[in-house]
mmCIF file of C-alpha atoms in Angstrom:
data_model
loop_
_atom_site.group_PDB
_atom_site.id
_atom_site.type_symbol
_atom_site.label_atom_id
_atom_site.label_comp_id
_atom_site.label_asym_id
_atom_site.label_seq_id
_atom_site.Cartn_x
_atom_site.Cartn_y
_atom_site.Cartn_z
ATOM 1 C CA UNK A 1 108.344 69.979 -20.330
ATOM 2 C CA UNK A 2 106.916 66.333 -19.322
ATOM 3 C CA UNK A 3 105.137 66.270 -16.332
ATOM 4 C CA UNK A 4 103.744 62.971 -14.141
ATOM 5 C CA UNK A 5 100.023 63.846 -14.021
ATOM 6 C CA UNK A 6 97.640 62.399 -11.334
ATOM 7 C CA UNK A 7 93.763 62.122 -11.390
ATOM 8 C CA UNK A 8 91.660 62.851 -9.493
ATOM 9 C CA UNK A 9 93.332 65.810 -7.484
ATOM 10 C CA UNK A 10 90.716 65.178 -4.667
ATOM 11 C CA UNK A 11 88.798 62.013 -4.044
ATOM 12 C CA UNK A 12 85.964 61.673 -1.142
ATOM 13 C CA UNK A 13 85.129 58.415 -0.205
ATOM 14 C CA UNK A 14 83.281 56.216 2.194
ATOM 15 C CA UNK A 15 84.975 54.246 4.677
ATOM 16 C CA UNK A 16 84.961 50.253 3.326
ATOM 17 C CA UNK A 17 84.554 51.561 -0.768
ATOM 18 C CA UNK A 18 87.546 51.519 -2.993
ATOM 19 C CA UNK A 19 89.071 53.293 -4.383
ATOM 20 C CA UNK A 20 91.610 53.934 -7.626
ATOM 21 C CA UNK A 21 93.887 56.810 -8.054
ATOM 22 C CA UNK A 22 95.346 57.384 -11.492
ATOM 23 C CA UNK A 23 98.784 58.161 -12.654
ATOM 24 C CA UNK A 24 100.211 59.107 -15.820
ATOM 25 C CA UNK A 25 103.941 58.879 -15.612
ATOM 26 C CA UNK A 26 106.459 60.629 -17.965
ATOM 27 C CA UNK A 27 106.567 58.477 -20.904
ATOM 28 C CA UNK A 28 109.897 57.296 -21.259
ATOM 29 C CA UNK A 29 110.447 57.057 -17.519
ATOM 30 C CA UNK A 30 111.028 53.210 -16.202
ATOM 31 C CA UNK A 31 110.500 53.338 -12.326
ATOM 32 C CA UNK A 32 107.273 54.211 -11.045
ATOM 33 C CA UNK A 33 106.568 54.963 -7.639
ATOM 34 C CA UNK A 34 103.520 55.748 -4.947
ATOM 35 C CA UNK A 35 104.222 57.462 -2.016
ATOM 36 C CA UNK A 36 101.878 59.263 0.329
ATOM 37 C CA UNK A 37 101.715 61.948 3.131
ATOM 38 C CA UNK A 38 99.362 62.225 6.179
ATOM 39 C CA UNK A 39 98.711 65.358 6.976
ATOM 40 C CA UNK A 40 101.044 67.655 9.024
ATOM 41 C CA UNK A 41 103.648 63.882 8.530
ATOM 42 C CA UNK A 42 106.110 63.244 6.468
ATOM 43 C CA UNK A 43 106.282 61.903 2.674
ATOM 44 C CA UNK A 44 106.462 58.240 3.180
ATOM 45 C CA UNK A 45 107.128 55.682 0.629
ATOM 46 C CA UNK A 46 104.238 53.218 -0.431
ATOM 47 C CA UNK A 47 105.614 50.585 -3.316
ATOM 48 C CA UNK A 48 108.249 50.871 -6.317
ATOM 49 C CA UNK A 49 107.300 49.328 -9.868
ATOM 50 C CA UNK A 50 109.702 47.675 -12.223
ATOM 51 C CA UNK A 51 109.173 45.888 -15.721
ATOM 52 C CA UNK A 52 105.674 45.134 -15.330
ATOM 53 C CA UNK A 53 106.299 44.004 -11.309
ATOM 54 C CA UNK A 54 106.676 45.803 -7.495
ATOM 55 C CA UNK A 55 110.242 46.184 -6.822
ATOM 56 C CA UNK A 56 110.009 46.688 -3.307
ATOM 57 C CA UNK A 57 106.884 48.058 -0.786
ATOM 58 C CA UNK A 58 106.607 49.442 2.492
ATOM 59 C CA UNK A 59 104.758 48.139 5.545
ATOM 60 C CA UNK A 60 102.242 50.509 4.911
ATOM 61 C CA UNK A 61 101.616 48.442 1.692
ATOM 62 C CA UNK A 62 99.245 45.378 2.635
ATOM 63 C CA UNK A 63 96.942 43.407 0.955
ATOM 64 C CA UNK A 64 94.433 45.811 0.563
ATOM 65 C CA UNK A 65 96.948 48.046 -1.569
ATOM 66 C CA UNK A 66 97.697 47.137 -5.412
ATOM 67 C CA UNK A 67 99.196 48.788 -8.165
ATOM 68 C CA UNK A 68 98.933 48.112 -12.031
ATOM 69 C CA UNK A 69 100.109 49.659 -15.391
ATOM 70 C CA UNK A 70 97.038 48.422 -17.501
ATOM 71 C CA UNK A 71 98.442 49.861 -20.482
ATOM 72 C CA UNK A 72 101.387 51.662 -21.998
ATOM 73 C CA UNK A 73 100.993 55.108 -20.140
ATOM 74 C CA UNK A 74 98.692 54.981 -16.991
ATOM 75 C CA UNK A 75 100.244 53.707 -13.283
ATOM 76 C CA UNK A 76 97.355 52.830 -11.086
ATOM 77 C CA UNK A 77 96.920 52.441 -7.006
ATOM 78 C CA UNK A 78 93.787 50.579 -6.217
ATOM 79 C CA UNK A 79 92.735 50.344 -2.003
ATOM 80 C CA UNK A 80 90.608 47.806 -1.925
ATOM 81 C CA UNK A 81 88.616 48.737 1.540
ATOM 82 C CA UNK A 82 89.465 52.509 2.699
ATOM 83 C CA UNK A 83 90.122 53.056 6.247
ATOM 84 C CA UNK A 84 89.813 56.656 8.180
ATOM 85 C CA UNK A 85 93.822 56.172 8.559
ATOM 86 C CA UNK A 86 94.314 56.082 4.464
ATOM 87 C CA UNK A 87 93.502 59.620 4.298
ATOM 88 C CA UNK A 88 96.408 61.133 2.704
ATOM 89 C CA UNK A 89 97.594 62.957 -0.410
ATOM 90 C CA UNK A 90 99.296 60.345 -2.341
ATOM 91 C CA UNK A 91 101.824 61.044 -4.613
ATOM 92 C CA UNK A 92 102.683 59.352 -8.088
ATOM 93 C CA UNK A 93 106.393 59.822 -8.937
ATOM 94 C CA UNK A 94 108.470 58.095 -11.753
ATOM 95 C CA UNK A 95 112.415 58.411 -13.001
ATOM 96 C CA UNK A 96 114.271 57.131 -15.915
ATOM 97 C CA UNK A 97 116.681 54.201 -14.762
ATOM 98 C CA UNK A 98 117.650 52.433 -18.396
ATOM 99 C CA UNK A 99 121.187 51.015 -16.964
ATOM 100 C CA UNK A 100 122.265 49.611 -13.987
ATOM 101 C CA UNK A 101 125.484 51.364 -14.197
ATOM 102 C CA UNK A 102 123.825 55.048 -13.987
ATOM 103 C CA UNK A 103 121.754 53.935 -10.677
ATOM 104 C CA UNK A 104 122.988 57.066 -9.048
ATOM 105 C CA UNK A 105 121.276 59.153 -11.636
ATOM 106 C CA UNK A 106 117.563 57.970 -10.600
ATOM 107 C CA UNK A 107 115.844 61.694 -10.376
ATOM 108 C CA UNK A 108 112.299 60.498 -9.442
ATOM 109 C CA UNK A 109 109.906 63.545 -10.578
ATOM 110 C CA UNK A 110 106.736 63.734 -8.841
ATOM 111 C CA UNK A 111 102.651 64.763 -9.663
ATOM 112 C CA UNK A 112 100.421 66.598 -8.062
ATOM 113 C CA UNK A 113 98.951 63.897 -5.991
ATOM 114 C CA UNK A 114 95.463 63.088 -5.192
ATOM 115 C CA UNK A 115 94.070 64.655 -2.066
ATOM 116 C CA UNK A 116 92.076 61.307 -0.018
ATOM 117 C CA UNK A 117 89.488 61.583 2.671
ATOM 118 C CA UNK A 118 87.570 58.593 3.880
ATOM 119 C CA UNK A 119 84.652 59.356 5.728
ATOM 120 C CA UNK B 1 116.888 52.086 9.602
ATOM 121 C CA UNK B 2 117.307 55.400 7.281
ATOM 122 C CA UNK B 3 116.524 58.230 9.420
ATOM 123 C CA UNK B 4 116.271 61.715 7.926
ATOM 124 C CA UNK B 5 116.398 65.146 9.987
ATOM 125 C CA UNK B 6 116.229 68.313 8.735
ATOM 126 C CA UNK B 7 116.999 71.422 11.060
ATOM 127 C CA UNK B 8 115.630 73.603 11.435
ATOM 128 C CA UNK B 9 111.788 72.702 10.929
ATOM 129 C CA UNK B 10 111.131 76.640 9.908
ATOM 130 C CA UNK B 11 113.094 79.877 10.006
ATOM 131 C CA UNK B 12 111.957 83.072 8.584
ATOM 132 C CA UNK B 13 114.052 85.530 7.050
ATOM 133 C CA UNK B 14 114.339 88.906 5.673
ATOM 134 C CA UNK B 15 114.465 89.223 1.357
ATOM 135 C CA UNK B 16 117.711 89.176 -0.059
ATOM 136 C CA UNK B 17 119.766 87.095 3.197
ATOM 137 C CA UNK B 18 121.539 83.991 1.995
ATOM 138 C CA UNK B 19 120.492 80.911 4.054
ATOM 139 C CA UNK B 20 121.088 77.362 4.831
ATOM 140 C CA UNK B 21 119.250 74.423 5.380
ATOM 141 C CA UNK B 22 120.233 71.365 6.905
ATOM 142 C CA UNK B 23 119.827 67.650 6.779
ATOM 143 C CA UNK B 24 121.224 64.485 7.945
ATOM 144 C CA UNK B 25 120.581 61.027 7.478
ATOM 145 C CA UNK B 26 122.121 57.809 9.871
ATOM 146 C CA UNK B 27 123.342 55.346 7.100
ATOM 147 C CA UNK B 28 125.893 56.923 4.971
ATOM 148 C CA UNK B 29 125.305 54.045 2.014
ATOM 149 C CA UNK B 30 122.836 56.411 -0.197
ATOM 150 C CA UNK B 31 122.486 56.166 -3.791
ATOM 151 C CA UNK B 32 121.478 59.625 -4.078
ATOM 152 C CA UNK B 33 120.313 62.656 -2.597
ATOM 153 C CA UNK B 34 117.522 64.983 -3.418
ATOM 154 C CA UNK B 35 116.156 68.167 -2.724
ATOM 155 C CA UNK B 36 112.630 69.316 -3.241
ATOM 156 C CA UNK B 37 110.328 72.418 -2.950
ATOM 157 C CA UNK B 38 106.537 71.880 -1.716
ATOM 158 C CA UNK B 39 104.118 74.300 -1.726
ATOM 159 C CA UNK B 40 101.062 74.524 0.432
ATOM 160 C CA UNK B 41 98.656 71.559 -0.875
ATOM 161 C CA UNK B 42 100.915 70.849 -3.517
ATOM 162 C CA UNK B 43 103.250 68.083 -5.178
ATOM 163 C CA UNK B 44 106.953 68.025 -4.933
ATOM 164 C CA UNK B 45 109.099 69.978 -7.490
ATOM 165 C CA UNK B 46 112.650 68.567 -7.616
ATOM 166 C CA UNK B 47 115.086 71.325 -7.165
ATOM 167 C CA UNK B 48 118.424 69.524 -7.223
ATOM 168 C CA UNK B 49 119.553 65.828 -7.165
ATOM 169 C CA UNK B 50 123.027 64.903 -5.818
ATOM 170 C CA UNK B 51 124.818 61.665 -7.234
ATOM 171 C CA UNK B 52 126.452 60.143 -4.401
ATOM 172 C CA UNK B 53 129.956 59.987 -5.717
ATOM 173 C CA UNK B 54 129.453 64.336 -6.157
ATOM 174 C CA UNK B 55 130.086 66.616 -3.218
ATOM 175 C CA UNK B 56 127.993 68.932 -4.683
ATOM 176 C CA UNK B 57 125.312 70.259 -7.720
ATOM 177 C CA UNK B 58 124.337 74.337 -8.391
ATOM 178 C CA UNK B 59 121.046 75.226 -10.009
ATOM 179 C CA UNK B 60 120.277 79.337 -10.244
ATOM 180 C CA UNK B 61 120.663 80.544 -6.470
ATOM 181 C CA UNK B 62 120.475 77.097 -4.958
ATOM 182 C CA UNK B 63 123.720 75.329 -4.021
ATOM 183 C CA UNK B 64 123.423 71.756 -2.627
ATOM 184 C CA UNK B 65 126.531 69.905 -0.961
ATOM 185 C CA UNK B 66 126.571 66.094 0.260
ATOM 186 C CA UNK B 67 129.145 64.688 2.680
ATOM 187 C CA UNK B 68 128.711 60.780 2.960
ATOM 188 C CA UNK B 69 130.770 59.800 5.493
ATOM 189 C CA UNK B 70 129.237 62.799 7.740
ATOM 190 C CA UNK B 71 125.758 62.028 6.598
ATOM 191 C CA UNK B 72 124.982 65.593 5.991
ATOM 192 C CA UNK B 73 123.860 67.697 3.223
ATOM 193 C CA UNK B 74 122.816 71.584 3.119
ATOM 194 C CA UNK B 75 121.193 73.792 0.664
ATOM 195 C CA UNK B 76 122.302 77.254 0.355
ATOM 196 C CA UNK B 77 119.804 79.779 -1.096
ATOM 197 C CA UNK B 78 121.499 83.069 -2.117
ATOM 198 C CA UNK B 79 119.647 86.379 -2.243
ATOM 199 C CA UNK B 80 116.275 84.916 -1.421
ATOM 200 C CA UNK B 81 113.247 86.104 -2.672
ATOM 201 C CA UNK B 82 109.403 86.322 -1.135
ATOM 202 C CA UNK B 83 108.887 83.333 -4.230
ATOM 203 C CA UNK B 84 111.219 80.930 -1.964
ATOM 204 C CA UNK B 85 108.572 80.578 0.961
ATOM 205 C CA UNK B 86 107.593 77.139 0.875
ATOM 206 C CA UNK B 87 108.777 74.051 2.246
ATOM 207 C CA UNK B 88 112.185 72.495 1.111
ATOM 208 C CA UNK B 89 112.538 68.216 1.782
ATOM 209 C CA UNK B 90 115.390 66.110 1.691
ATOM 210 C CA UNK B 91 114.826 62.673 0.433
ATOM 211 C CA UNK B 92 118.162 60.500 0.283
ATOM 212 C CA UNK B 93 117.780 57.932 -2.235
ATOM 213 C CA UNK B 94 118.601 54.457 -1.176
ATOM 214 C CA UNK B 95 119.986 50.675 -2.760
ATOM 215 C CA UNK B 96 116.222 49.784 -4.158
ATOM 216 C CA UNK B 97 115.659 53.372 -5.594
ATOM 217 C CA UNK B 98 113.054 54.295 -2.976
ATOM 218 C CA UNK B 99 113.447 57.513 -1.197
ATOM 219 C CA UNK B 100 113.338 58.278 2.459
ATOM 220 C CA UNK B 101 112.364 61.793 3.372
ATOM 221 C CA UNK B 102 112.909 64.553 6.283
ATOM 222 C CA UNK B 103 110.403 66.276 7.804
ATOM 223 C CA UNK B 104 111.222 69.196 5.947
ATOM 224 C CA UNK B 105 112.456 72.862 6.672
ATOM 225 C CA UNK B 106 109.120 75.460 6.616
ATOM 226 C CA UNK B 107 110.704 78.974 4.995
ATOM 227 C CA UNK B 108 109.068 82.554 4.915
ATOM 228 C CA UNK B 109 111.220 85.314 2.978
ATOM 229 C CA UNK B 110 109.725 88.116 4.437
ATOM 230 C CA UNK B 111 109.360 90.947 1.573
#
């Protein structure tokens, strides 16, 4: 069964480095997502990614957040300068949306996510 | 602001009782609604999405209902098993497919 894989499950990083987390969504899926949870918090949503652009992104998602799709099947989040605050398990998700009239049937299906701690 | 509660935050019950989880949400204009299963350290598996014109969806033992203009939904687990522990979310899907989630319900089936 397709899956939405994520790389790497656990990152360790210094506070100020960057950092990229890796997604490979389910390959005929649309939508791609980011969300992330702080430990102990609730799942909270990051950005949304549409035809090559963000659809919509949280507060959470300032400038030193981006996202790309450098090619056909990965999904990327980049932090440019980590804080102590982005550590997180951050979730890649992704759901098939090919019509507008079937909006209702957007099942987003998520990875394993990526375990962060800034240090 | 979408605001998503789920009561109770953990129960613990004996194998085989049927249970129900709860969640509401403030703004009854959802796209969707979705259930999930997350296990300690792990990702989310989706156990059942709700369209929002259906009242309800069935997988296996699971059950899930949705009542708009209430802004409630449950999830009814029949004959539950020791494999149920784990935590169920809520996540109601909203106009710009994003979804919102609850805190989540914490279960232990107790063998």
């Amino acid at each position: 069964e397709p899956e939405v894989t994520q790389t790497p499950s656990h990152q360790v990083t210094q506070m100020g480095q960057e950092v990229i987390l890796r997604c490979v969504p389910i390959s005929n899926h649309l939508y791609f997502y980011w969300y992330r949870q702080i430990l102990g918090q609730k799942v909270e949503f990051l950005v949304s990614f549409y035809n090559n652009e963000i659809s919509e992104k949280s507060e959470i998602f300032d400038d030193q957040f981006s996202v790309e799709r450098p090619d056909g099947s990965n999904f990327t989040l980049k932090i440019r300068s980590t804080k102590l605050e982005d550590s997180a398990m951050y979730f890649c998700a992704s759901s098939s949306m090919p019509y507008e009239t079937v909006k209702a049937y957007n099942e987003q299906f998520f990875g394993p996510g990526t375990r962060l701690t800034v240090l | 602001k979408q605001e998503v509660t789920q009561i109770p935050a953990a129960l613990s019950v004996p194998e085989g009782e049927n249970l129900v989880l709860n969640c509401s949400f403030t703004d009854s204009a959802i796209y969707n609604l979705q259930w999930f299963r997350q296990d300690p350290g792990k990702g989310l598996t989706s156990l059942l999405l709700i369209q929002s014109s259906q009242r309800e969806q069935t997988s296996g033992r699971l059950n899930a209902s949705l009542d708009k203009s209430s802004g409630r939904s449950t999830l009814y687990i029949a004959a539950s098993q020791p494999g149920d522990s784990a935590t169920y979310l809520c996540a109601v899907g909203d106009s710009s497919y994003k979804l919102i989630f609850g805190s989540g319900t914490r279960l232990l089936v107790r063998p």
